[in-house]
PDB file of C-alpha atoms in Angstrom:
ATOM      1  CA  UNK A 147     299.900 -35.063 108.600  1.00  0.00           C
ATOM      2  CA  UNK A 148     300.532 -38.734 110.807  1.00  0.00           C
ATOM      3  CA  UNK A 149     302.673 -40.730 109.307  1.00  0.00           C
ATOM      4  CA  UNK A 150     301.547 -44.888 110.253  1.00  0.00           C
ATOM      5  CA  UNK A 151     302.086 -48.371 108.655  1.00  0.00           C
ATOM      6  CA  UNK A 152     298.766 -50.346 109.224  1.00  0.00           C
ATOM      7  CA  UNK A 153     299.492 -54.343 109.016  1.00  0.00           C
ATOM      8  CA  UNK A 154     296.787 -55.856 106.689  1.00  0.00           C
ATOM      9  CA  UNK A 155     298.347 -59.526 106.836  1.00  0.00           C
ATOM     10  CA  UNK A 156     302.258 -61.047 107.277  1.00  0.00           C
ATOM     11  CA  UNK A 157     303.270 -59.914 104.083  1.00  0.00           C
ATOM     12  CA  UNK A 158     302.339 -56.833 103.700  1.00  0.00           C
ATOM     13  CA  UNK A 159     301.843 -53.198 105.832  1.00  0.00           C
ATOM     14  CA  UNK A 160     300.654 -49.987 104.049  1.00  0.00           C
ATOM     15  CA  UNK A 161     302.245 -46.710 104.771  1.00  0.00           C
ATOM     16  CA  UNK A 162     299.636 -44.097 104.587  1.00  0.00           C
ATOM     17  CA  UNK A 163     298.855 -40.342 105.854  1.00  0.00           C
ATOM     18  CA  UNK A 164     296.300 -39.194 108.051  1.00  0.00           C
ATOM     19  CA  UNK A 165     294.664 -36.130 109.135  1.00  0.00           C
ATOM     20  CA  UNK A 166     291.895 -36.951 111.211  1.00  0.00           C
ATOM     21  CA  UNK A 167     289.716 -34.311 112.828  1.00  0.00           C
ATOM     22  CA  UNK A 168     286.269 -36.116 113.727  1.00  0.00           C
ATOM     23  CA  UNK A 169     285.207 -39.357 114.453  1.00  0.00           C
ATOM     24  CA  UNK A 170     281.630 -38.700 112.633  1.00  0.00           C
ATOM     25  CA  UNK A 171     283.095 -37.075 109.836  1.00  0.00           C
ATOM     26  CA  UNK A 172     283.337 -37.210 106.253  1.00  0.00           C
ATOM     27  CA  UNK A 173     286.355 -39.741 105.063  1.00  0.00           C
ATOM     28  CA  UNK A 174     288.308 -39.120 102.136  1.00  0.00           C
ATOM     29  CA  UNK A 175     290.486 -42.162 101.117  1.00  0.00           C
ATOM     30  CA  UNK A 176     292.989 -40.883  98.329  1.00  0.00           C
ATOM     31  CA  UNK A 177     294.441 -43.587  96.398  1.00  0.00           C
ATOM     32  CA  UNK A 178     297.751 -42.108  94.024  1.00  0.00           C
ATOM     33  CA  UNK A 179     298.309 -43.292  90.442  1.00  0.00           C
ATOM     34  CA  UNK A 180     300.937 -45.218  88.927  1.00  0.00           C
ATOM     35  CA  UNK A 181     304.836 -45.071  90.116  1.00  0.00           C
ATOM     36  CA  UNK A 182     303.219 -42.072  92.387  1.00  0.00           C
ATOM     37  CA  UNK A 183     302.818 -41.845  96.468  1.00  0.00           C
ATOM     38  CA  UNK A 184     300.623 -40.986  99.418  1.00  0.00           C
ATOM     39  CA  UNK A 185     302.063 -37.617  99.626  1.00  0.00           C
ATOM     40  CA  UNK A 186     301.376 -35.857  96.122  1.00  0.00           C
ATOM     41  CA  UNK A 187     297.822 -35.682  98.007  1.00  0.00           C
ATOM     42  CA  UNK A 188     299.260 -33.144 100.339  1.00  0.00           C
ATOM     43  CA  UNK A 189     298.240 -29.901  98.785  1.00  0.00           C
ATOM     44  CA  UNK A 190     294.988 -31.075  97.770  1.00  0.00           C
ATOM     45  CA  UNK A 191     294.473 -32.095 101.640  1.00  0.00           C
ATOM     46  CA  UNK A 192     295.694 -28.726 102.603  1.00  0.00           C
ATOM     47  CA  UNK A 193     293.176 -27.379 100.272  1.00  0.00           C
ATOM     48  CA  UNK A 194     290.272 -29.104 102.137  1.00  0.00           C
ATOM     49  CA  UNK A 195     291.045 -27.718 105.310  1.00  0.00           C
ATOM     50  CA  UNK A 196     290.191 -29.039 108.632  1.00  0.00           C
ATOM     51  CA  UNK A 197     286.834 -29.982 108.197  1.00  0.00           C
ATOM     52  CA  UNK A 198     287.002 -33.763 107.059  1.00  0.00           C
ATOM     53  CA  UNK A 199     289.152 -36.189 107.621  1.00  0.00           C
ATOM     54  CA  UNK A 200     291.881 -37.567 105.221  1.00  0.00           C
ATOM     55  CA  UNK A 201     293.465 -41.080 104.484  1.00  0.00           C
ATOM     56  CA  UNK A 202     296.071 -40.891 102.064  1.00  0.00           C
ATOM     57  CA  UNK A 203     297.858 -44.455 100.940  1.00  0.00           C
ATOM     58  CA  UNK A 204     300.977 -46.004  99.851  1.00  0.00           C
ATOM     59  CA  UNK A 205     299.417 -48.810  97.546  1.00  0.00           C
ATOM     60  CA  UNK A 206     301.606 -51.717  98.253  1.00  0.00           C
ATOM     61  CA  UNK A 207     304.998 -52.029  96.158  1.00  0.00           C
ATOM     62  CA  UNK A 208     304.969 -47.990  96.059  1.00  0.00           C
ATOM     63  CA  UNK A 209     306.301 -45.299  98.788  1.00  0.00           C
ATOM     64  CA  UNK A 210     306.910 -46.613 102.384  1.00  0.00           C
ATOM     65  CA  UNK A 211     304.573 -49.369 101.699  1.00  0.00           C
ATOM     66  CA  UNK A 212     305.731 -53.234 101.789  1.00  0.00           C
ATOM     67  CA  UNK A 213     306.927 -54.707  98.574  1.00  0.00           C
ATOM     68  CA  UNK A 214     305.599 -58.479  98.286  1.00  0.00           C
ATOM     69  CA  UNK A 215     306.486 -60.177  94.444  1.00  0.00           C
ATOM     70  CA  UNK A 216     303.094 -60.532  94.227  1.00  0.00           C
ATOM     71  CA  UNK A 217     299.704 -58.709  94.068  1.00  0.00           C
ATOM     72  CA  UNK A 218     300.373 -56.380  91.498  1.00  0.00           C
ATOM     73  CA  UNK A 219     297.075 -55.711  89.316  1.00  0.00           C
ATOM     74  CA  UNK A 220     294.182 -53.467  89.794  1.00  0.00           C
ATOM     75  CA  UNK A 221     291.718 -56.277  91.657  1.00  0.00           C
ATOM     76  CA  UNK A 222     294.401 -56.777  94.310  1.00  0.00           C
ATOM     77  CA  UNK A 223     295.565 -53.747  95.045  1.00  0.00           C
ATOM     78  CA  UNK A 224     291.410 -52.979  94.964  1.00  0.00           C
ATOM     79  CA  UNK A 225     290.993 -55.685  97.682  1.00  0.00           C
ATOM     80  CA  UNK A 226     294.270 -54.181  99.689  1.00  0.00           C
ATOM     81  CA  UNK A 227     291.890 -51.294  99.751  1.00  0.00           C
ATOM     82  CA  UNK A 228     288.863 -52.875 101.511  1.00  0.00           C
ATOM     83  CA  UNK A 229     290.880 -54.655 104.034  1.00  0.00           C
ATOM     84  CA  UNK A 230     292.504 -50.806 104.877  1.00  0.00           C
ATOM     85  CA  UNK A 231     289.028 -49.830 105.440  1.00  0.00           C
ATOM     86  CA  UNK A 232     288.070 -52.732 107.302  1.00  0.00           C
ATOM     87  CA  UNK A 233     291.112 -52.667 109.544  1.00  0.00           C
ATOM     88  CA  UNK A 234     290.581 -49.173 110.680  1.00  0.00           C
ATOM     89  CA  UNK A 235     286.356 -49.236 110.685  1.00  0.00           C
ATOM     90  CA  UNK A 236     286.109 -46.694 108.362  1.00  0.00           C
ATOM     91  CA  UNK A 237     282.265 -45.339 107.460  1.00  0.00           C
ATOM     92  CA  UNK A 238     281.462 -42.678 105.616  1.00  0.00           C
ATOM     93  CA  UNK A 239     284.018 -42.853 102.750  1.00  0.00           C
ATOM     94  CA  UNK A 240     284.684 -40.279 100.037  1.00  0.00           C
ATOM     95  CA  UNK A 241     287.066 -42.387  97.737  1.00  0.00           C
ATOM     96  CA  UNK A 242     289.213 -40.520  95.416  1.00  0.00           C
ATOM     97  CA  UNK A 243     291.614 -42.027  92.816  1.00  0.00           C
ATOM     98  CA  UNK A 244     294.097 -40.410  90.487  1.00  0.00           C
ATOM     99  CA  UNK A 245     294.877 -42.227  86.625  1.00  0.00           C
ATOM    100  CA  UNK A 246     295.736 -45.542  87.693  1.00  0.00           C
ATOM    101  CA  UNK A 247     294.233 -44.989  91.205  1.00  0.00           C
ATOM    102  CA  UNK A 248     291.267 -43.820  89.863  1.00  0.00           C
ATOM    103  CA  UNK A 249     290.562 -47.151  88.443  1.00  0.00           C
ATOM    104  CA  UNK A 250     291.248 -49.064  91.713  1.00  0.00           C
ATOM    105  CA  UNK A 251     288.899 -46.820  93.228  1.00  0.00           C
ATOM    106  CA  UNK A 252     285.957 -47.724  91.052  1.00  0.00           C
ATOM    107  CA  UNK A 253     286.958 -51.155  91.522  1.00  0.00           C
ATOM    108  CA  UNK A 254     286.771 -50.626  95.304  1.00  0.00           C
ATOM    109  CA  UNK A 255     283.232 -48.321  95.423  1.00  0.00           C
ATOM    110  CA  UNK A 256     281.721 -51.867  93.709  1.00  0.00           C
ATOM    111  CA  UNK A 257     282.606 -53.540  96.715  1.00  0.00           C
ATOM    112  CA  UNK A 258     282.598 -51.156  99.592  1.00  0.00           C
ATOM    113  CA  UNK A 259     278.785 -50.537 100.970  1.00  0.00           C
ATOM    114  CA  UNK A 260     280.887 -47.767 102.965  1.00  0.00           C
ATOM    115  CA  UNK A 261     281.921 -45.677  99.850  1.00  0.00           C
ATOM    116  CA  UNK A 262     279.101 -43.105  99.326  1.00  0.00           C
ATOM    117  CA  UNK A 263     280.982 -41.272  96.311  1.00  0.00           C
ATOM    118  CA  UNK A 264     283.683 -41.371  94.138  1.00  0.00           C
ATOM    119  CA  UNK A 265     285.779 -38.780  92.613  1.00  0.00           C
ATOM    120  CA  UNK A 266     288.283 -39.604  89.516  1.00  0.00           C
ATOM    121  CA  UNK A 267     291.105 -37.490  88.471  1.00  0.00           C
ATOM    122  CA  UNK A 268     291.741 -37.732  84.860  1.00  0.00           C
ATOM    123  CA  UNK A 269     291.307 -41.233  85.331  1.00  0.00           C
ATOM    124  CA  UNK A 270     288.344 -44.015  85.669  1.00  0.00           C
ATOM    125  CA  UNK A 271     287.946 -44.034  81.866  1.00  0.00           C
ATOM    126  CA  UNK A 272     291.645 -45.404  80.688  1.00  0.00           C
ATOM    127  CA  UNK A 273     291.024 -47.666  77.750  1.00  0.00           C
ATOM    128  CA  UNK A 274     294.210 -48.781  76.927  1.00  0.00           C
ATOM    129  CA  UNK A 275     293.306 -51.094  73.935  1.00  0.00           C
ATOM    130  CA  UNK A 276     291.460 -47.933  72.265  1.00  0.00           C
ATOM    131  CA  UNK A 277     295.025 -45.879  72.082  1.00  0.00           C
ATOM    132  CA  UNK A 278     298.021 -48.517  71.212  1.00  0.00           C
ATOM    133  CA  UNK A 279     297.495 -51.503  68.551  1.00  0.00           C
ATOM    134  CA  UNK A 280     298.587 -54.329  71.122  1.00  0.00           C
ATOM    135  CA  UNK A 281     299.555 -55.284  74.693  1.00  0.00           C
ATOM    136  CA  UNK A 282     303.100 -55.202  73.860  1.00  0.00           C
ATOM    137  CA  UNK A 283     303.232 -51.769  71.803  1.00  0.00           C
ATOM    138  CA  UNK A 284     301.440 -50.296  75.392  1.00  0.00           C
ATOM    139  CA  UNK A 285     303.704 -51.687  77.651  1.00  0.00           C
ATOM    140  CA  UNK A 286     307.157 -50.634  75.595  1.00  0.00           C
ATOM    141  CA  UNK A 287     305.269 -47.348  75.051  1.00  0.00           C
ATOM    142  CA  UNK A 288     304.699 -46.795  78.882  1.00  0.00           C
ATOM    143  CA  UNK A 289     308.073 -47.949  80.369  1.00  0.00           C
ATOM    144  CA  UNK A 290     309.573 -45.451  82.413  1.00  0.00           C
ATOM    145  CA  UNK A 291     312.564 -44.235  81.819  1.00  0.00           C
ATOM    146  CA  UNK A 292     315.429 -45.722  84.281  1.00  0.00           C
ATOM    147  CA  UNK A 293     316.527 -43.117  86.647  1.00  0.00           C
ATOM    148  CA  UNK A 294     318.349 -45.299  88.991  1.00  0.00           C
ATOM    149  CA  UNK A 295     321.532 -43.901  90.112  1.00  0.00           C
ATOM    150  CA  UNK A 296     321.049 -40.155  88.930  1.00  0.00           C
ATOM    151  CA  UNK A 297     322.268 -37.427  92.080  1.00  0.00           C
ATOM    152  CA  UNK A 298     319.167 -36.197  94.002  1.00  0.00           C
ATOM    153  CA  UNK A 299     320.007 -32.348  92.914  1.00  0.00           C
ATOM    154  CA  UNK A 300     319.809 -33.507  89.365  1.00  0.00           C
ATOM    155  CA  UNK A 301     316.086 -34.983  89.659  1.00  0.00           C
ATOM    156  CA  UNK A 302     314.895 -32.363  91.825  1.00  0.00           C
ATOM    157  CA  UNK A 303     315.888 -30.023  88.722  1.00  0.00           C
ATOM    158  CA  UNK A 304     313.883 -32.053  86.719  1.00  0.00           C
ATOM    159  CA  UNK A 305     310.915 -31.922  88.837  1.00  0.00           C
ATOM    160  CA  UNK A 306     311.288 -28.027  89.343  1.00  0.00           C
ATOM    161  CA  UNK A 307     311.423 -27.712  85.167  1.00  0.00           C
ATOM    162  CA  UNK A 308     309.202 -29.946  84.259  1.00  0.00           C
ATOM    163  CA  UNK A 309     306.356 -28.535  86.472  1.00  0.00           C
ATOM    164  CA  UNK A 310     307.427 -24.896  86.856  1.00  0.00           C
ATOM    165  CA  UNK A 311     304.116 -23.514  88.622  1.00  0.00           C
ATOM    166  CA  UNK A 312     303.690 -26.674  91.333  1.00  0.00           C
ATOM    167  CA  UNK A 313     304.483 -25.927  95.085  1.00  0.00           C
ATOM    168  CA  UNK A 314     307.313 -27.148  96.615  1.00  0.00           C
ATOM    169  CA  UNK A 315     305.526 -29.120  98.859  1.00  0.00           C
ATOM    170  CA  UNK A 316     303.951 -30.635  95.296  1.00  0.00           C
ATOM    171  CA  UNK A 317     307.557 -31.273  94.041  1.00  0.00           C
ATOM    172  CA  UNK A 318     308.616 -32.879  97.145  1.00  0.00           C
ATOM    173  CA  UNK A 319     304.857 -35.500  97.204  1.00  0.00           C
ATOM    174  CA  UNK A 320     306.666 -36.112  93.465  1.00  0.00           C
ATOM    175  CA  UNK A 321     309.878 -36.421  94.591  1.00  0.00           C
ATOM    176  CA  UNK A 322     308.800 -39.014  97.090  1.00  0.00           C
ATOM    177  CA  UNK A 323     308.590 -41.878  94.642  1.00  0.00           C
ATOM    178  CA  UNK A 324     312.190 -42.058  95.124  1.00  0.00           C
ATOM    179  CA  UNK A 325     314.323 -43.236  98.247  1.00  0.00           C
ATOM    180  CA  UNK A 326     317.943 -41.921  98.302  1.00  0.00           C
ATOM    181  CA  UNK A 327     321.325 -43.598  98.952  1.00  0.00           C
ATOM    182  CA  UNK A 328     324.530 -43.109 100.766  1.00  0.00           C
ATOM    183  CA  UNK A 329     325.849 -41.433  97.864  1.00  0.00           C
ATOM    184  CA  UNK A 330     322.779 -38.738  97.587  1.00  0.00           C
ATOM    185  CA  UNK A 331     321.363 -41.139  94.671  1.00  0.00           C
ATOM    186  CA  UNK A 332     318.065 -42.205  93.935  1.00  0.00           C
ATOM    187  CA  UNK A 333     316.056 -45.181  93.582  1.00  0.00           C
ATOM    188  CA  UNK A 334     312.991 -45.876  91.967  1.00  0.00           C
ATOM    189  CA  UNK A 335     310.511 -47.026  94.696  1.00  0.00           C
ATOM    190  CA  UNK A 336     308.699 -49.075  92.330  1.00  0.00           C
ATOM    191  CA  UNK A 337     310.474 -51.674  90.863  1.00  0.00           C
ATOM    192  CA  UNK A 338     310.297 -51.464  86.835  1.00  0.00           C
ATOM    193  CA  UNK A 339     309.138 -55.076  86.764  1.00  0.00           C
ATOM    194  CA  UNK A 340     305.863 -54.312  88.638  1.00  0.00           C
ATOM    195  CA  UNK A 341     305.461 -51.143  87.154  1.00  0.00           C
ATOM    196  CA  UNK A 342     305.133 -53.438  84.138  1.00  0.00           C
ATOM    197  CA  UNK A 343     302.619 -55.691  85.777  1.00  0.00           C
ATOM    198  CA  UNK A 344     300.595 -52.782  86.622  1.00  0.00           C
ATOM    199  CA  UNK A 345     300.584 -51.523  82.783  1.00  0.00           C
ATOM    200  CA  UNK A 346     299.493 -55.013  82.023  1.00  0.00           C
ATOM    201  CA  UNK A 347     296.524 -55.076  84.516  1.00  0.00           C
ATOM    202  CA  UNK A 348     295.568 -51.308  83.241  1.00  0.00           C
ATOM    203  CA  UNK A 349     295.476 -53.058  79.927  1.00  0.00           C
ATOM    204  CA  UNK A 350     292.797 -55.954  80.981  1.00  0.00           C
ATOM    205  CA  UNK A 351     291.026 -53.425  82.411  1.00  0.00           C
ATOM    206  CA  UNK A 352     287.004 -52.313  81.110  1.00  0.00           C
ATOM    207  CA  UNK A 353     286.637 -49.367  82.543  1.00  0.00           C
ATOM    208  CA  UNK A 354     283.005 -48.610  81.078  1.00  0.00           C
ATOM    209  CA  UNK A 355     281.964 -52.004  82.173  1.00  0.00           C
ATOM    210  CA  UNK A 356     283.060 -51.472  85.700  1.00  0.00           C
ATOM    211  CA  UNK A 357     281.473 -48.105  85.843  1.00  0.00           C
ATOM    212  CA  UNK A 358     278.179 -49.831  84.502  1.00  0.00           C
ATOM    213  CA  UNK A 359     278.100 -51.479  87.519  1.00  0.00           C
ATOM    214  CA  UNK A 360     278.240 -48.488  89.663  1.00  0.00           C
ATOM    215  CA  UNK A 361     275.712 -48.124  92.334  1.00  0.00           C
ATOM    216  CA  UNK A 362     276.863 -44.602  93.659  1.00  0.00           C
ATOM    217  CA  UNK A 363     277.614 -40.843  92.488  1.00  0.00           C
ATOM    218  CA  UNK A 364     281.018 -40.328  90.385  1.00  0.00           C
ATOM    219  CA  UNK A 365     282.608 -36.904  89.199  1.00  0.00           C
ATOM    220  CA  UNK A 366     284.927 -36.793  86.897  1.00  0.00           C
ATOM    221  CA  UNK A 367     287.630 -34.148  86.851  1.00  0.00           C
ATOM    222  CA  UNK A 368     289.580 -34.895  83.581  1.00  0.00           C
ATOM    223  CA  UNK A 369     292.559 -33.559  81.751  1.00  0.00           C
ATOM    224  CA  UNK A 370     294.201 -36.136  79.533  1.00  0.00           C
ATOM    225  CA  UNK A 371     291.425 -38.344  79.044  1.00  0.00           C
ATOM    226  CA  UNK A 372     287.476 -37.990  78.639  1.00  0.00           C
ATOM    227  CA  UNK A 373     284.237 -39.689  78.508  1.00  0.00           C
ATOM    228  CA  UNK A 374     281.013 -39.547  75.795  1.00  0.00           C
ATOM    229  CA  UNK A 375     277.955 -39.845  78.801  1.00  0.00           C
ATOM    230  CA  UNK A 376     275.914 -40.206  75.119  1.00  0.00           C
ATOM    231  CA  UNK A 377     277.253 -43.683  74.659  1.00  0.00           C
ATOM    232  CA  UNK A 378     277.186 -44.687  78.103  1.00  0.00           C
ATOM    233  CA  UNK A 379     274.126 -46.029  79.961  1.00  0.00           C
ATOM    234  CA  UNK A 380     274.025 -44.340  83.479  1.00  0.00           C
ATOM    235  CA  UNK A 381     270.723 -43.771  84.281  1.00  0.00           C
ATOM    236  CA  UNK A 382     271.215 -46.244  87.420  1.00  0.00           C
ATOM    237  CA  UNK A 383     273.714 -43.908  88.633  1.00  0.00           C
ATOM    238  CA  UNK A 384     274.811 -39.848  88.924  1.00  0.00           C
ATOM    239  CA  UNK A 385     277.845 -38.634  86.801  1.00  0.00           C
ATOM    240  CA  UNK A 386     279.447 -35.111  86.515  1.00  0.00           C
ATOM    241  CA  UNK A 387     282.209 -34.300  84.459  1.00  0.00           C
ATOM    242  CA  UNK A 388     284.712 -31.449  85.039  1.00  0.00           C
ATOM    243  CA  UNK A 389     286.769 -31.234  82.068  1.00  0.00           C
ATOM    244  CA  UNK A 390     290.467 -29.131  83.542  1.00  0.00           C
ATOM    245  CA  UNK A 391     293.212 -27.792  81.210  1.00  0.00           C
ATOM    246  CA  UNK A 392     296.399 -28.420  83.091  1.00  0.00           C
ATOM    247  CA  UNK A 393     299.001 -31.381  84.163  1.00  0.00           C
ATOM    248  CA  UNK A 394     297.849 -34.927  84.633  1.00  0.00           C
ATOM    249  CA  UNK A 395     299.041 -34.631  88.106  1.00  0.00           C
ATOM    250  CA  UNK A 396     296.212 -31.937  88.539  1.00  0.00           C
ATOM    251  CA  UNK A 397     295.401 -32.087  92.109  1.00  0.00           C
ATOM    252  CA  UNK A 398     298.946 -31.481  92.793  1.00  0.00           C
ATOM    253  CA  UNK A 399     299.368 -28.797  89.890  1.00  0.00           C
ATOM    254  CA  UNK A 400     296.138 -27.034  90.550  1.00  0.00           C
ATOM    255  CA  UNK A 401     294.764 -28.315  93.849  1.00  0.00           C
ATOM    256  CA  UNK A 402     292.783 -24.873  94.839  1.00  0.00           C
ATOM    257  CA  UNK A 403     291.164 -25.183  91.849  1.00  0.00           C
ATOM    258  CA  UNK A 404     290.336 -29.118  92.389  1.00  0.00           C
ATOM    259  CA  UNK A 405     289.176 -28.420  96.029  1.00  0.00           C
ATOM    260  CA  UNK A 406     286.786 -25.997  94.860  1.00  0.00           C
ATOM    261  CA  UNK A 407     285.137 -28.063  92.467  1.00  0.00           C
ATOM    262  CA  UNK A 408     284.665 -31.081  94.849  1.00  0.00           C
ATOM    263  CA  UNK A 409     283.914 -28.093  97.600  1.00  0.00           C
ATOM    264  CA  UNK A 410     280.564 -27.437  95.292  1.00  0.00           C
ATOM    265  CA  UNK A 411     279.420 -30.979  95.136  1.00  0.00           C
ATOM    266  CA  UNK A 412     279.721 -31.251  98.832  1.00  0.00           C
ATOM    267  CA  UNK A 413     278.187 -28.195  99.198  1.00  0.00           C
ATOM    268  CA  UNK A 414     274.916 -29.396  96.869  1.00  0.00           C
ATOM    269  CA  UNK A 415     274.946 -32.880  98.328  1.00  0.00           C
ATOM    270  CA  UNK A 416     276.210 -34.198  95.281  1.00  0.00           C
ATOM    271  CA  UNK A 417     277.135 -37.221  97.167  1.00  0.00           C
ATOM    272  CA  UNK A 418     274.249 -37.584  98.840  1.00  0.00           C
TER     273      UNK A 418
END
């Protein structure tokens, strides 16, 4: 895939990936979850084959992407979105969204007469306030751990026995949230403090309201987290649920499996 930095304004240029093989065809905008990167989209892409064309990005404080002080909550980084699509004249736009990029993409799809569908992996339904008993409890809970400073080798390791059946090319889109040093040692691309501010912004979040407000076709492919269609109003708008036994990370875990799956809904005009 092209690697390019696009310039939105003076502060701030996205990194993102590109495989482009039509002008008229189908987009898919991939937008990576928390503390993650533009290229644990790769074997999902590879998946997809040639057919469509694929824009995978670096939200902004994450992988090669510009890191301002500010912008970091789900509207902005939403907004950062549009102005991507804008910028290159995009039409056409599958938008899909992993955890934490899933809800950026709904966010987006409400603004975006471009987006025609949206696809959420194990995300788009994160209710925060439902699972810890305060804001402070959730962000504690969901601190990452500091790896700053541990020998490349040692994470890799990690990576490899953490998620024993992923590809390398899936450890490597993982590994990718790191930079290394002089002294083979990595660094957290994402600086804890807006990983924080991020947590925060996931907490503030409605999901179910924003998805109320939906105006085009979602699918759901879920591991960690679920939604009850029963309690949820959505005649206004089409929603299929794939419910997946496997890593959060699924796309990059399982990504033959994912691509079929969004395959079929193509294939029936899901998205219209």
């Amino acid at each position: 895939m092209k690697s390019s930095i696009l310039n939105l304004n003076n502060n701030l240029k996205l990194h993102y990936l590109e495989s482009s093989q039509s002008k008229n065809g189908l987009n898919f905008l991939m937008i990576h979850g928390l503390s993650s990167s533009s290229f644990l989209w790769e074997p999902l892409i590879d998946e997809m084959g040639s057919k469509y064309n694929f824009y995978s990005i670096d939200l902004r404080g994450h992988g090669l992407s510009s890191k301002p002080e500010i912008g970091y909550d789900l509207e902005t980084l939403s907004d950062d979105i549009n102005l991507f699509i804008e910028k290159l004249n995009l039409k056409n736009i599958i938008i899909i969204g992993q955890s934490m990029g899933a809800e950026v993409s709904v966010l987006t799809s409400l603004k975006n007469k471009n987006i025609k569908g949206c696809i959420a992996i194990d995300g788009g339904v994160i209710n925060l306030k439902e699972k810890f008993k305060n804001k402070q409890d959730c962000l504690e809970s969901l601190k990452p751990p500091n790896l700053n400073g541990i020998k490349r080798e040692k994470i890799l390791n990690m990576l490899k026995k953490s998620h024993p059946d992923w590809s390398k090319k899936a450890i490597m889109g993982q590994f990718s949230i790191f930079e290394v040093d002089n002294e083979d040692k990595v660094i957290k691309r994402l600086e804890l403090k807006n990983h924080l501010k991020l947590v925060e912004s996931l907490w503030n979040n409605n999901s179910l309201k924003n998805l109320a407000s939906l105006t085009i076709p979602i699918l759901f492919v879920l591991v960690n987290f679920d939604i009850d269609l029963n309690n949820f109003d959505h005649d206004k708008i089409e929603i299929e649920v794939e419910k997946l036994i496997g890593d959060h990370d699924i796309h990059a875990q399982k990504p033959e499996m994912v691509s079929n799956i969004i395959k079929e809904r193509l294939s029936r005009k899901f998205f219209g």
